[in-house]
Coordinates of C-alpha atoms and ligand atoms in Angstrom, one line a residue:
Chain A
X172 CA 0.0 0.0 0.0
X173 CA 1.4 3.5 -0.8
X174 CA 1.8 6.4 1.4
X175 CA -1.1 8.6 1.6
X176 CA 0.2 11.7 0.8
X177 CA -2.2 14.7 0.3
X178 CA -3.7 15.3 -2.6
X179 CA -1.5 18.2 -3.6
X180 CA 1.3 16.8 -3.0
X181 CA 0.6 13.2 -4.9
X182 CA -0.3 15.4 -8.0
X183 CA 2.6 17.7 -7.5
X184 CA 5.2 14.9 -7.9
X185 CA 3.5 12.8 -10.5
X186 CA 3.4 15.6 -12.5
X187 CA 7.1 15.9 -12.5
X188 CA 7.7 12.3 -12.8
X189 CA 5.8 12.1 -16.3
X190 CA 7.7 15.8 -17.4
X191 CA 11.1 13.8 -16.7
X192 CA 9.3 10.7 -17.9
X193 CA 8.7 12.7 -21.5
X194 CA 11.8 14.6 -21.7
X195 CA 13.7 11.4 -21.5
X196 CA 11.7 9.2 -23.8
X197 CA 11.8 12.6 -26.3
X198 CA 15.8 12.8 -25.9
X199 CA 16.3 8.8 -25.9
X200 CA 13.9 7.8 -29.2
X201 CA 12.6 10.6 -30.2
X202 CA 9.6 10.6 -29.7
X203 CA 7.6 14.0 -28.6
X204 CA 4.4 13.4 -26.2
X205 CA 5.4 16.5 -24.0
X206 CA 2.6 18.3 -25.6
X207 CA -0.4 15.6 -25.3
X208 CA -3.5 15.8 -23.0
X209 CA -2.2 14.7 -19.5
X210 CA -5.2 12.8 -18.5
X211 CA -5.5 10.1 -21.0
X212 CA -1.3 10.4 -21.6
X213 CA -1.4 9.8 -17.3
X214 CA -3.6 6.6 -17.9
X215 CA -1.6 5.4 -20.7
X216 CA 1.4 5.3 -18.5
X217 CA 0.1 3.9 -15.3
X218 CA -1.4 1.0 -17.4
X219 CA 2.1 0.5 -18.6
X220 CA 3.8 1.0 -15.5
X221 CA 1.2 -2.2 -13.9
X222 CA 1.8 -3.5 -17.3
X223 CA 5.4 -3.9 -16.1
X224 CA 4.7 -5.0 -12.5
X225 CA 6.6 -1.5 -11.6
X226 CA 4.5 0.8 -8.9
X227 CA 5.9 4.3 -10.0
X228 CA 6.2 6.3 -13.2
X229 CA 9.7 6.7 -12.6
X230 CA 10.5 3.0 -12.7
X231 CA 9.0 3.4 -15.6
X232 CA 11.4 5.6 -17.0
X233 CA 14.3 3.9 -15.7
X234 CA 13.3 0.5 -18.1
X235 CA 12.9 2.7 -21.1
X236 CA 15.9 3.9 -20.5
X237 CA 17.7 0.2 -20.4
X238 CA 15.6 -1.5 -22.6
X239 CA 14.2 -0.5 -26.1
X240 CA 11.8 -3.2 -25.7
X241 CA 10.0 -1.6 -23.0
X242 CA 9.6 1.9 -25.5
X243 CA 7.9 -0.1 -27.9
X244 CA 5.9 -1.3 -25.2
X245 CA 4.6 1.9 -24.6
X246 CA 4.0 3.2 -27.9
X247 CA 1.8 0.5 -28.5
X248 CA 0.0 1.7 -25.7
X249 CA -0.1 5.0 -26.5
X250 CA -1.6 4.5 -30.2
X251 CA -5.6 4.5 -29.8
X252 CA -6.3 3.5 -33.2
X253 CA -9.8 2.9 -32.6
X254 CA -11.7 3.6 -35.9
X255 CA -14.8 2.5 -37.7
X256 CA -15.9 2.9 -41.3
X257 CA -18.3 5.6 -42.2
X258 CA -18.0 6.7 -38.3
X259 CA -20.6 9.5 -37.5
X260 CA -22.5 8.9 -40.6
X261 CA -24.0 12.2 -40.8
X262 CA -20.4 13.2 -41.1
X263 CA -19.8 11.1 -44.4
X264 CA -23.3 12.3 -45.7
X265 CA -22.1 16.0 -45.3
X266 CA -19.0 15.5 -46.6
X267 CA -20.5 14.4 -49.9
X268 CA -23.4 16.7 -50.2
X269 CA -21.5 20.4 -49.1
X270 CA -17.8 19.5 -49.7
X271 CA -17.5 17.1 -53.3
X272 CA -19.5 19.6 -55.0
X273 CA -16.4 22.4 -53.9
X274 CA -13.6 19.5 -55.0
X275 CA -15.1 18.5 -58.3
X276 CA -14.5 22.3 -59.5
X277 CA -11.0 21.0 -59.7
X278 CA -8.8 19.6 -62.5
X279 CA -6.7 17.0 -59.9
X280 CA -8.1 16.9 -55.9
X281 CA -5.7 16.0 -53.2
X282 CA -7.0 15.0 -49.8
X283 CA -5.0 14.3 -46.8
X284 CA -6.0 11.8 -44.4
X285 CA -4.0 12.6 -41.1
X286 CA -4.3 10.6 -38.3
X287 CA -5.9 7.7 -40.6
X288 CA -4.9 4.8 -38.6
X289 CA -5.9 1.5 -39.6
X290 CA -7.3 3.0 -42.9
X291 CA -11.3 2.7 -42.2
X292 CA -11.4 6.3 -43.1
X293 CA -9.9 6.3 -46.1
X294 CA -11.7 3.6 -48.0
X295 CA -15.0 5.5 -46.3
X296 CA -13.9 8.9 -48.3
X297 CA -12.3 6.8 -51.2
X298 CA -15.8 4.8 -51.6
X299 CA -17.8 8.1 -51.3
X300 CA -15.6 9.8 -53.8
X301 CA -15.8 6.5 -55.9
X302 CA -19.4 7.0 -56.3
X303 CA -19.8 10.4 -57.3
X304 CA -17.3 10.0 -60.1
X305 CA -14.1 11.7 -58.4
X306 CA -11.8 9.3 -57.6
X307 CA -9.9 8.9 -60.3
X308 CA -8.7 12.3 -60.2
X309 CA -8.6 12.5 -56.6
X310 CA -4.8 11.2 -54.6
X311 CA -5.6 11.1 -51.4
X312 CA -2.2 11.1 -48.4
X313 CA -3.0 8.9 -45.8
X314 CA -0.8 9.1 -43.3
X315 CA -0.3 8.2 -39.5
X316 CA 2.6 8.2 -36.8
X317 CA 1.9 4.5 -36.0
X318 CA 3.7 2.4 -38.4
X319 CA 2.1 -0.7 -37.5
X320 CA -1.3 0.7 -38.1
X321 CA -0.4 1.8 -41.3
X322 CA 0.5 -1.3 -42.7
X323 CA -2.8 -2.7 -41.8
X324 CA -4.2 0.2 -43.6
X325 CA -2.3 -1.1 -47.0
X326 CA -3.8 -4.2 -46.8
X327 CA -7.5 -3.3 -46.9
X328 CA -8.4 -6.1 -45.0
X329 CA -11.3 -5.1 -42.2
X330 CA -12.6 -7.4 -39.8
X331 CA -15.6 -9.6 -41.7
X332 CA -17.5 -9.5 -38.2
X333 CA -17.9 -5.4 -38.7
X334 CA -19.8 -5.4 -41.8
X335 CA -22.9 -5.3 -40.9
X336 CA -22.6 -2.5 -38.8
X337 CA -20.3 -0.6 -41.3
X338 CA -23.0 -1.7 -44.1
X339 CA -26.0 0.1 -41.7
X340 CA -23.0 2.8 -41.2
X341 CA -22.6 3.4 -45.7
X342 CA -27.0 3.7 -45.8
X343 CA -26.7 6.2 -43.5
X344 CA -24.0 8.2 -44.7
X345 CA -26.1 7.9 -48.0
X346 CA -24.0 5.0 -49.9
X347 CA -25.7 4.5 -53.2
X348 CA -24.5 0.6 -53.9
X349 CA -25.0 -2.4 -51.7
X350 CA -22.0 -2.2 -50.4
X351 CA -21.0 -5.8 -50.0
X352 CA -19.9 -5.1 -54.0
X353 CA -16.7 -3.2 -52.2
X354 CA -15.1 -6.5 -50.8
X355 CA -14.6 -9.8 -51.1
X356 CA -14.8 -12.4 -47.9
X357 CA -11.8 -14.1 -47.1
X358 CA -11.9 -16.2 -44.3
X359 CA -12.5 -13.7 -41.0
X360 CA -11.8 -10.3 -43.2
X361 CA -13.2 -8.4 -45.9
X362 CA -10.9 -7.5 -48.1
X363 CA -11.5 -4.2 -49.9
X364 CA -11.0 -3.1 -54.0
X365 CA -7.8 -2.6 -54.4
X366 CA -8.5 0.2 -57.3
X367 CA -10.1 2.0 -54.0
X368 CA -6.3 3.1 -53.1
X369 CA -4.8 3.0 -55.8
X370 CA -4.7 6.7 -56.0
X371 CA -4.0 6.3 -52.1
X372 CA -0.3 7.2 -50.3
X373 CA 0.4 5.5 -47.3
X374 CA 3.0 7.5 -45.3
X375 CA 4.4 7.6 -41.6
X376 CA 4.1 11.4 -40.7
X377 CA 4.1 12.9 -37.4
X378 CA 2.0 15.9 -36.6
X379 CA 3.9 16.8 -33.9
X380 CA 7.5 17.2 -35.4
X381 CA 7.6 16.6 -39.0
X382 CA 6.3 19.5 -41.5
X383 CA 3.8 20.3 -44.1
X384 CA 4.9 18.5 -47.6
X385 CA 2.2 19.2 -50.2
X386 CA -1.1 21.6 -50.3
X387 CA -4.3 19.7 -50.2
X388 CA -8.3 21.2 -50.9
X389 CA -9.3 18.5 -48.2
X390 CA -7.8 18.0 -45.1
X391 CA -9.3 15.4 -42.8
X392 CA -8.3 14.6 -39.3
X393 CA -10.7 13.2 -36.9
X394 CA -10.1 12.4 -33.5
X395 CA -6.8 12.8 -33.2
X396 CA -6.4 16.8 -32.3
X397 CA -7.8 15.2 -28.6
X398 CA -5.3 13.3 -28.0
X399 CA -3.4 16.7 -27.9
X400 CA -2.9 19.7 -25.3
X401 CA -4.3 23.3 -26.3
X402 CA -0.9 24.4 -27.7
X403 CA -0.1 21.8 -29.7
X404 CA -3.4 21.3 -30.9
X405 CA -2.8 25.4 -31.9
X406 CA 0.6 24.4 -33.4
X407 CA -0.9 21.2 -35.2
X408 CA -3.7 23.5 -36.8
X409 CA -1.3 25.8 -38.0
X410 CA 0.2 22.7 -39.9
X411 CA -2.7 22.7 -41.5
X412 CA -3.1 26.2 -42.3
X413 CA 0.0 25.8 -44.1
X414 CA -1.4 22.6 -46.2
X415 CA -4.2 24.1 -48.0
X416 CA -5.1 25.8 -50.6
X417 CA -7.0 29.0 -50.8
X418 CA -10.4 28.0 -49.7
X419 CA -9.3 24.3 -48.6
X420 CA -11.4 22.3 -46.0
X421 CA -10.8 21.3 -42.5
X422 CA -12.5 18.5 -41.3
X423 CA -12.4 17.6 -38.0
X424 CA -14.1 14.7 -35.5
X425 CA -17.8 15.6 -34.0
X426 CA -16.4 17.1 -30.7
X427 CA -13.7 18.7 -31.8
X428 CA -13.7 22.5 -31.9
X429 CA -12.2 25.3 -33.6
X430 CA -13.8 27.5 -31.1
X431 CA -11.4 28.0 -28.9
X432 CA -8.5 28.2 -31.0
X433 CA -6.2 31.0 -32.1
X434 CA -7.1 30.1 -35.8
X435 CA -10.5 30.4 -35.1
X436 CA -10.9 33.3 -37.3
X437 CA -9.2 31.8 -40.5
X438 CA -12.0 29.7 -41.1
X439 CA -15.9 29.7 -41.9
X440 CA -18.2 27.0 -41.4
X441 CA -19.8 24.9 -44.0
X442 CA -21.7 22.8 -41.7
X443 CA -21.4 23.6 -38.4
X444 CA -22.4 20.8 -36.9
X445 CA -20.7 18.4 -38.8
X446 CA -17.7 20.4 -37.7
X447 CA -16.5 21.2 -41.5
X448 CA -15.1 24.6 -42.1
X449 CA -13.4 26.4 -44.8
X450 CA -10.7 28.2 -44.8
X451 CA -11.3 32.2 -45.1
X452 CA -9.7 33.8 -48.6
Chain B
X58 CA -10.9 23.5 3.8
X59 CA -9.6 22.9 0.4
X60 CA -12.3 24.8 -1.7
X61 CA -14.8 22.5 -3.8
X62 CA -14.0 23.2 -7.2
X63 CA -15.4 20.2 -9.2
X64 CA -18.3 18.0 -9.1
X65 CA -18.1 15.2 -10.7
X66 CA -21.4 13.2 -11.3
X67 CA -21.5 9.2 -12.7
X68 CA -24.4 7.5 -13.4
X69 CA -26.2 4.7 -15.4
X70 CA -29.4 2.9 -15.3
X71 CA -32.3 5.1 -14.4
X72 CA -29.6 8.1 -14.4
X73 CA -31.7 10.8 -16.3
X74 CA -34.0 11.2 -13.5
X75 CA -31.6 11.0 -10.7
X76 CA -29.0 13.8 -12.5
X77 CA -32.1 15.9 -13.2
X78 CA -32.9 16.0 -9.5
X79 CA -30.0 16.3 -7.9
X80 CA -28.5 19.4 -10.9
X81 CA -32.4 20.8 -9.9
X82 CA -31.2 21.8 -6.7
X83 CA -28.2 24.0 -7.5
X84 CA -28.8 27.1 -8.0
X85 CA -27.6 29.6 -11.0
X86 CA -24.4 30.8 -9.1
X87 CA -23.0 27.6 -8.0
X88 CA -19.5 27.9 -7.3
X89 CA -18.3 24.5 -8.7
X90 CA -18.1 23.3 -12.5
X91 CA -19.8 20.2 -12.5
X92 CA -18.7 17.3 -14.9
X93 CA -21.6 14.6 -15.7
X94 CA -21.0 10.6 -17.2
X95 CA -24.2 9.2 -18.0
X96 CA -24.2 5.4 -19.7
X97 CA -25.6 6.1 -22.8
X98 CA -26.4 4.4 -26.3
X99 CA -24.5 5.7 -29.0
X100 CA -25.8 6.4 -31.9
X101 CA -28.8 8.0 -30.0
X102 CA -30.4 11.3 -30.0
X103 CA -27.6 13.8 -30.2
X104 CA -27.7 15.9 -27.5
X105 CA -30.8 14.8 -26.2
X106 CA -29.6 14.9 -22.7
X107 CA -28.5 18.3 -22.1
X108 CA -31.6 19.8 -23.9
X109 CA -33.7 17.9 -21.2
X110 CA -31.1 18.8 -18.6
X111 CA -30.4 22.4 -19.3
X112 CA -34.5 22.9 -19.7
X113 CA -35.1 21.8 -16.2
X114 CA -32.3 22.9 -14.2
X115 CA -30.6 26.8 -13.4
X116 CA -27.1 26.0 -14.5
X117 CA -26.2 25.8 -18.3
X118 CA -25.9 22.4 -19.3
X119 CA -23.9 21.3 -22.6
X120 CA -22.7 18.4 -24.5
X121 CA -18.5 18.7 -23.8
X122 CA -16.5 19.5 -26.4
X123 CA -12.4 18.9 -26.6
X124 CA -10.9 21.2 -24.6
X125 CA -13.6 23.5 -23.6
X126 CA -12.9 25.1 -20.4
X127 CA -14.3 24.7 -16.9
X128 CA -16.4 27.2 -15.5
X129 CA -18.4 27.5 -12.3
X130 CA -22.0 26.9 -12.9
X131 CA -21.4 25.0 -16.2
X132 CA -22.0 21.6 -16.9
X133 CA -20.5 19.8 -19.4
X134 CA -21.7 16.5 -20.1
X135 CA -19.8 13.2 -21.9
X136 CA -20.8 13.2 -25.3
X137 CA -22.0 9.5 -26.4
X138 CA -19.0 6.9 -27.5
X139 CA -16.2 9.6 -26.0
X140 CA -14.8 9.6 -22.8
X141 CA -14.7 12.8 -20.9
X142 CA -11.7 13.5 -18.9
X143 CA -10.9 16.4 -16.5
X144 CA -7.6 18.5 -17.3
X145 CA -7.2 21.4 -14.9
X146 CA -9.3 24.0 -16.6
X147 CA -11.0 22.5 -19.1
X148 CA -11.9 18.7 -20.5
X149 CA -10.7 16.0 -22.9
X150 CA -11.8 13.5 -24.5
X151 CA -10.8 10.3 -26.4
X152 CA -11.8 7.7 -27.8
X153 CA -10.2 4.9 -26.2
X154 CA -11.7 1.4 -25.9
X155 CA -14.4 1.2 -23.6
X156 CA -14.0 0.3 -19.7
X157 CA -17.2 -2.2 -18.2
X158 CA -18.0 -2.0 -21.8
X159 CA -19.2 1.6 -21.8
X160 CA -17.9 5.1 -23.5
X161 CA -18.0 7.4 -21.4
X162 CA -16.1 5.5 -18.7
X163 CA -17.4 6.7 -15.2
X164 CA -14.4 5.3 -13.7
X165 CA -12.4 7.5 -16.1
X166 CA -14.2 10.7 -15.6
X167 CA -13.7 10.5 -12.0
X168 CA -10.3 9.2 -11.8
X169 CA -8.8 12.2 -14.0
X170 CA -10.8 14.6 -11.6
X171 CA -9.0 13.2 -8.8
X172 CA -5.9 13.5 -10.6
X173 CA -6.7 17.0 -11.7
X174 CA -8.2 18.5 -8.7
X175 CA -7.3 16.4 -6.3
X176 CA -9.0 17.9 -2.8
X177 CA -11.0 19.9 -4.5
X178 CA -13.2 17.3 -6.4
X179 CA -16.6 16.0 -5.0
X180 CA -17.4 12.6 -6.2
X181 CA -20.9 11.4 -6.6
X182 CA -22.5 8.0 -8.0
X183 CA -26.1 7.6 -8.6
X184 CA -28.4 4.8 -9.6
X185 CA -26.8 2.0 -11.8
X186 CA -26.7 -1.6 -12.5
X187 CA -22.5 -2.2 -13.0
X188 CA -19.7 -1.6 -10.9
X189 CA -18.4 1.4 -13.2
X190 CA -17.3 4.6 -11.0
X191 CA -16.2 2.6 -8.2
X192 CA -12.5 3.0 -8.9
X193 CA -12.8 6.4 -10.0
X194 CA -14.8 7.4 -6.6
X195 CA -12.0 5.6 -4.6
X196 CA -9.6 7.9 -6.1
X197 CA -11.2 11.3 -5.2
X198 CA -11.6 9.8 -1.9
X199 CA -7.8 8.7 -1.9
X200 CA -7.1 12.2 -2.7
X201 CA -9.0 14.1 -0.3
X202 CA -12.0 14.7 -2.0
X203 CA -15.7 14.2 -1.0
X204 CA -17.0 10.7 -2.1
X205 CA -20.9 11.2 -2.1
X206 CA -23.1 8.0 -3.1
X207 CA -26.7 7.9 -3.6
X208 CA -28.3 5.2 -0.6
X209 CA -28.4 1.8 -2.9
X210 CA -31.4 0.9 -1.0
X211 CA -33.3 3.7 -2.2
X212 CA -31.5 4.1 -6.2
X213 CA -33.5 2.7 -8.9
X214 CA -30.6 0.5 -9.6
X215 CA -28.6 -0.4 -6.0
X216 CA -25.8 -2.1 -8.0
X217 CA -23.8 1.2 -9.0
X218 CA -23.9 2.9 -5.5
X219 CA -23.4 -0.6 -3.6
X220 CA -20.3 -1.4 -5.3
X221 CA -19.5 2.2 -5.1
X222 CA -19.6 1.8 -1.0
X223 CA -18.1 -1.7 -1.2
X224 CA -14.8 0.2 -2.7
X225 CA -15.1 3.5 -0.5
X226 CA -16.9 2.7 3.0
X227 CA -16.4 6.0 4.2
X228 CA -18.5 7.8 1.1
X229 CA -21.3 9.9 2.6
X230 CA -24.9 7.8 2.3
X231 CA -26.9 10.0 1.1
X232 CA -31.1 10.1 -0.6
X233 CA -31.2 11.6 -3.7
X234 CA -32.7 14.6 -2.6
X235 CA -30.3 14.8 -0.3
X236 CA -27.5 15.4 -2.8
X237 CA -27.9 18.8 -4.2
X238 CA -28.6 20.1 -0.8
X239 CA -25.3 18.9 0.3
X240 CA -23.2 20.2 -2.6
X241 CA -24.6 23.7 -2.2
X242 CA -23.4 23.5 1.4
X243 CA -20.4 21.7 0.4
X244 CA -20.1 24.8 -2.2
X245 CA -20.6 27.4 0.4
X246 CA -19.0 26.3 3.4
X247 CA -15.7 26.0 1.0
X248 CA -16.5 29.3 -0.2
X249 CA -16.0 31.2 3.2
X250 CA -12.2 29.8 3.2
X251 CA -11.3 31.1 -0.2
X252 CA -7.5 32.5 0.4
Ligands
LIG278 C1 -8.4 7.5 -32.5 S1 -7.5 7.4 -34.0 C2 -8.5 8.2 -35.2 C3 -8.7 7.4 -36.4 C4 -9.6 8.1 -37.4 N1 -9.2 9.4 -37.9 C5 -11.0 8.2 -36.9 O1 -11.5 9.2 -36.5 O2 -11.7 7.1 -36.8 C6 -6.1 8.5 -33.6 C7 -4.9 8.2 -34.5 O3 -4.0 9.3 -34.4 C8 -2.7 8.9 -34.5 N2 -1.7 9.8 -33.9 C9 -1.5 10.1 -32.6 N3 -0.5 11.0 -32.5 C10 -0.1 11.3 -33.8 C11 0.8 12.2 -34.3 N4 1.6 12.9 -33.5 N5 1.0 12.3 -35.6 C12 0.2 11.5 -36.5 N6 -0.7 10.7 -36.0 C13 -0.9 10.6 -34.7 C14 -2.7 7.6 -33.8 O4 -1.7 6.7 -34.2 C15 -4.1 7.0 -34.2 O5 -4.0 6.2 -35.3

């Protein structure tokens, strides 16, 4: 049993364990986290640290430190890839009806997928894009921190057992086929088109550290800005600032917010709700 | 007295009612931001909840978004298929898998108060039929907060609260209508210490 300590105090020096705990795993591999949302970060950590049979953060640090292993413990750990096709279908049905109409007024569309995970996401847009006739002029940059996740993303293979609800999820995000004509079974998965990312790059790109590298008219990152802290979530949208074109879309996950952002002002809604904006000329 | 600076609510089964009474009690200038989990089905009624909440009660009562700020009198409430977590200042959320197969996570709400305001948090646990919140109650308790949990005999589900007081013996027993009375004393006696 630990030492009660008062509340103050506990907080006090946890907080300092996981600043040492970032700074060293940031200096040692690379890896930047000092800017993420403490309280899912702090629960990350302490599931690692029982993970490792250790009772303090800073045992934790000590076998990160010594053994590489341990890091890529952790990172696995700290990569919520949780995703779902067609997620928030009201999303996908407003992102056809307010935002394909702006894309198809060009001559080549490129979208950027960041944050994509394990690629549900993309084959959601890709399929949507498919079906109103712009895909084939449409590259879409899927990228993601988590290598691993990535991959799976390449190989369009999604779990057979989700397709029901991802086939109630298409309907309501105003699918057009039956869309069991998008994959084939194969034993447990469903293995997806491949010609739906063909026009699809796959790339390990982190928010956090690495820099813009193209302009897009579509930028869609959902659920991923919460895993960050205020600033960096400031510093993050300022990535994407820089990654658009004039009048290029932002697309963000249902609770996410420019409202209380610096860059608040740089862009205009196209459907509120939906949280879709467009960036101010 | 550490001053009370948080409330943070959980509840599941039969929830709706419970919340609505015990939020009906507070009055406009409550001097705590309150954080609420309800179990919900996603996929639901967006928003739903606060429009029924926010109708009937004096405080202003919203759906949380990411990292909108804690204020006094404001209640933010866990968007379904998110869990909300407490940061000091303002809330989180993510999407993590779910814990007792719900999102929000009552035992994550709670715990992250603890963590974020420590002394300062008041737990409370209404009706429900699972053991989610017990952990996170424990932890505000751990830290010095007040654990409050609504009397299981009299809950519309007793599981919740009973395992709730199985994990924290030492939580205040309280009736439901009990609750907002205490928080607004808990509220104003903390408010006389202020440094
Ligand atoms: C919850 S998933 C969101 C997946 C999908 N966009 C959705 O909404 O369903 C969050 C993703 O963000 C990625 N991520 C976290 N930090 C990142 C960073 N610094 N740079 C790029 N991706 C990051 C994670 O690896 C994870 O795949």
């Amino acid at each position: 049993m630990a030492l009660r300590v008062s509340g103050d105090a506990h907080e006090a020096r946890e907080r300092l364990e996981i600043e040492l705990l970032l700074e060293a795993i940031q200096r040692a591999y690379g890896y930047d986290f000092r800017g993420y949302a403490v309280a899912s970060l702090r629960r990350r950590l302490w599931h690692r640290v029982y993970g490792e049979g250790l009772e303090t953060i800073s045992g934790l640090q000590e076998r990160i430190l010594h053994e590489p292993a341990c890091m890529d413990r952790l990172l696995r750990d700290l990569s919520i890839n949780v995703t779902e096709m067609f997620r928030d279908p009201s999303f996908h049905r407003a992102l056809r009806a307010h935002v394909f109409p702006l894309l198809r007024t060009y001559p080549f569309i490129r979208v950027w997928n960041a944050g994509c995970s394990t690629g549900e996401e993309i084959y959601s847009v890709a399929i949507a894009l498919h079906e109103e006739g712009l895909l084939e002029r449409t590259r879409i940059y899927a990228t993601d921190i988590d290598e691993a996740a990535l991959e799976r993303a390449r190989s369009g293979a999604f779990p057979l057992e989700r397709m029901q609800f991802y086939t109630e999820n298409y309907q309501r995000a105003g699918g057009k086929e039956s869309f069991s004509r998008y994959y084939s079974t194969d034993g447990n998965v469903a293995r997806f088109d491949p010609a739906l990312a063909a026009g699809t790059v796959f790339a390990q790109h982190n928010l956090v550290t690495d820099g813009s590298f193209n302009e897009f008219q579509l930028i869609v990152c959902r659920n991923v800005l919460i895993y960050f802290g205020a600033e960096l979530q400031e510093k993050v949208l300022g990535l994407f600032g820089a990654s658009m074109t004039r009048l290029g879309v932002l697309a963000l996950g249902r609770k996410e917010s420019l409202r209380h952002s610096r860059h608040a002002d740089e862009y205009e809604p196209i459907v509120e709700a939906e949280k879709i904006f467009r960036r101010r000329a | 007295m550490t001053r009370l600076e948080l409330v943070a609510v959980g509840a599941s089964w039969g929830g709706l009612r419970a919340i609505e009474t015990v939020l009906g009690y507070l009055p406009e200038d409550f001097g705590a931001a309150v954080v609420i989990a309800q179990h919900r089905q996603s996929g639901g009624q967006e928003g739903m909840l606060e429009h029924l909440l926010d109708a009937r009660c004096a405080l202003t009562v919203s759906e949380a978004e990411d990292k909108q700020r804690l204020a006094p009198g404001a209640v933010l409430v866990a968007p379904a298929d998110y869990h909300l977590l407490v940061e000091r200042g303002a809330v989180s959320l993510s999407v993590d898998a779910p814990l007792h197969f719900s999102r929000p996570s009552i035992d994550v709400l709670l715990g992250s108060a603890a963590d974020a305001y420590g002394a300062g948090t008041t737990g409370v646990l209404l009706t429900g039929a699972n053991a989610d919140g017990a952990v996170g109650l424990a932890k505000i308790a751990a830290r010095g907060g007040t654990a409050i949990v609504q009397n299981p005999e009299t809950a519309e589900r007793r599981e919740m609260p009973e395992a709730a007081l199985w994990a924290t013996p030492e939580a205040r027993v309280l009736e439901l209508e009990q609750i907002g009375p205490a928080l607004v004393e808990l509220a104003a006696s903390s408010a006389g210490s202020l440094p």
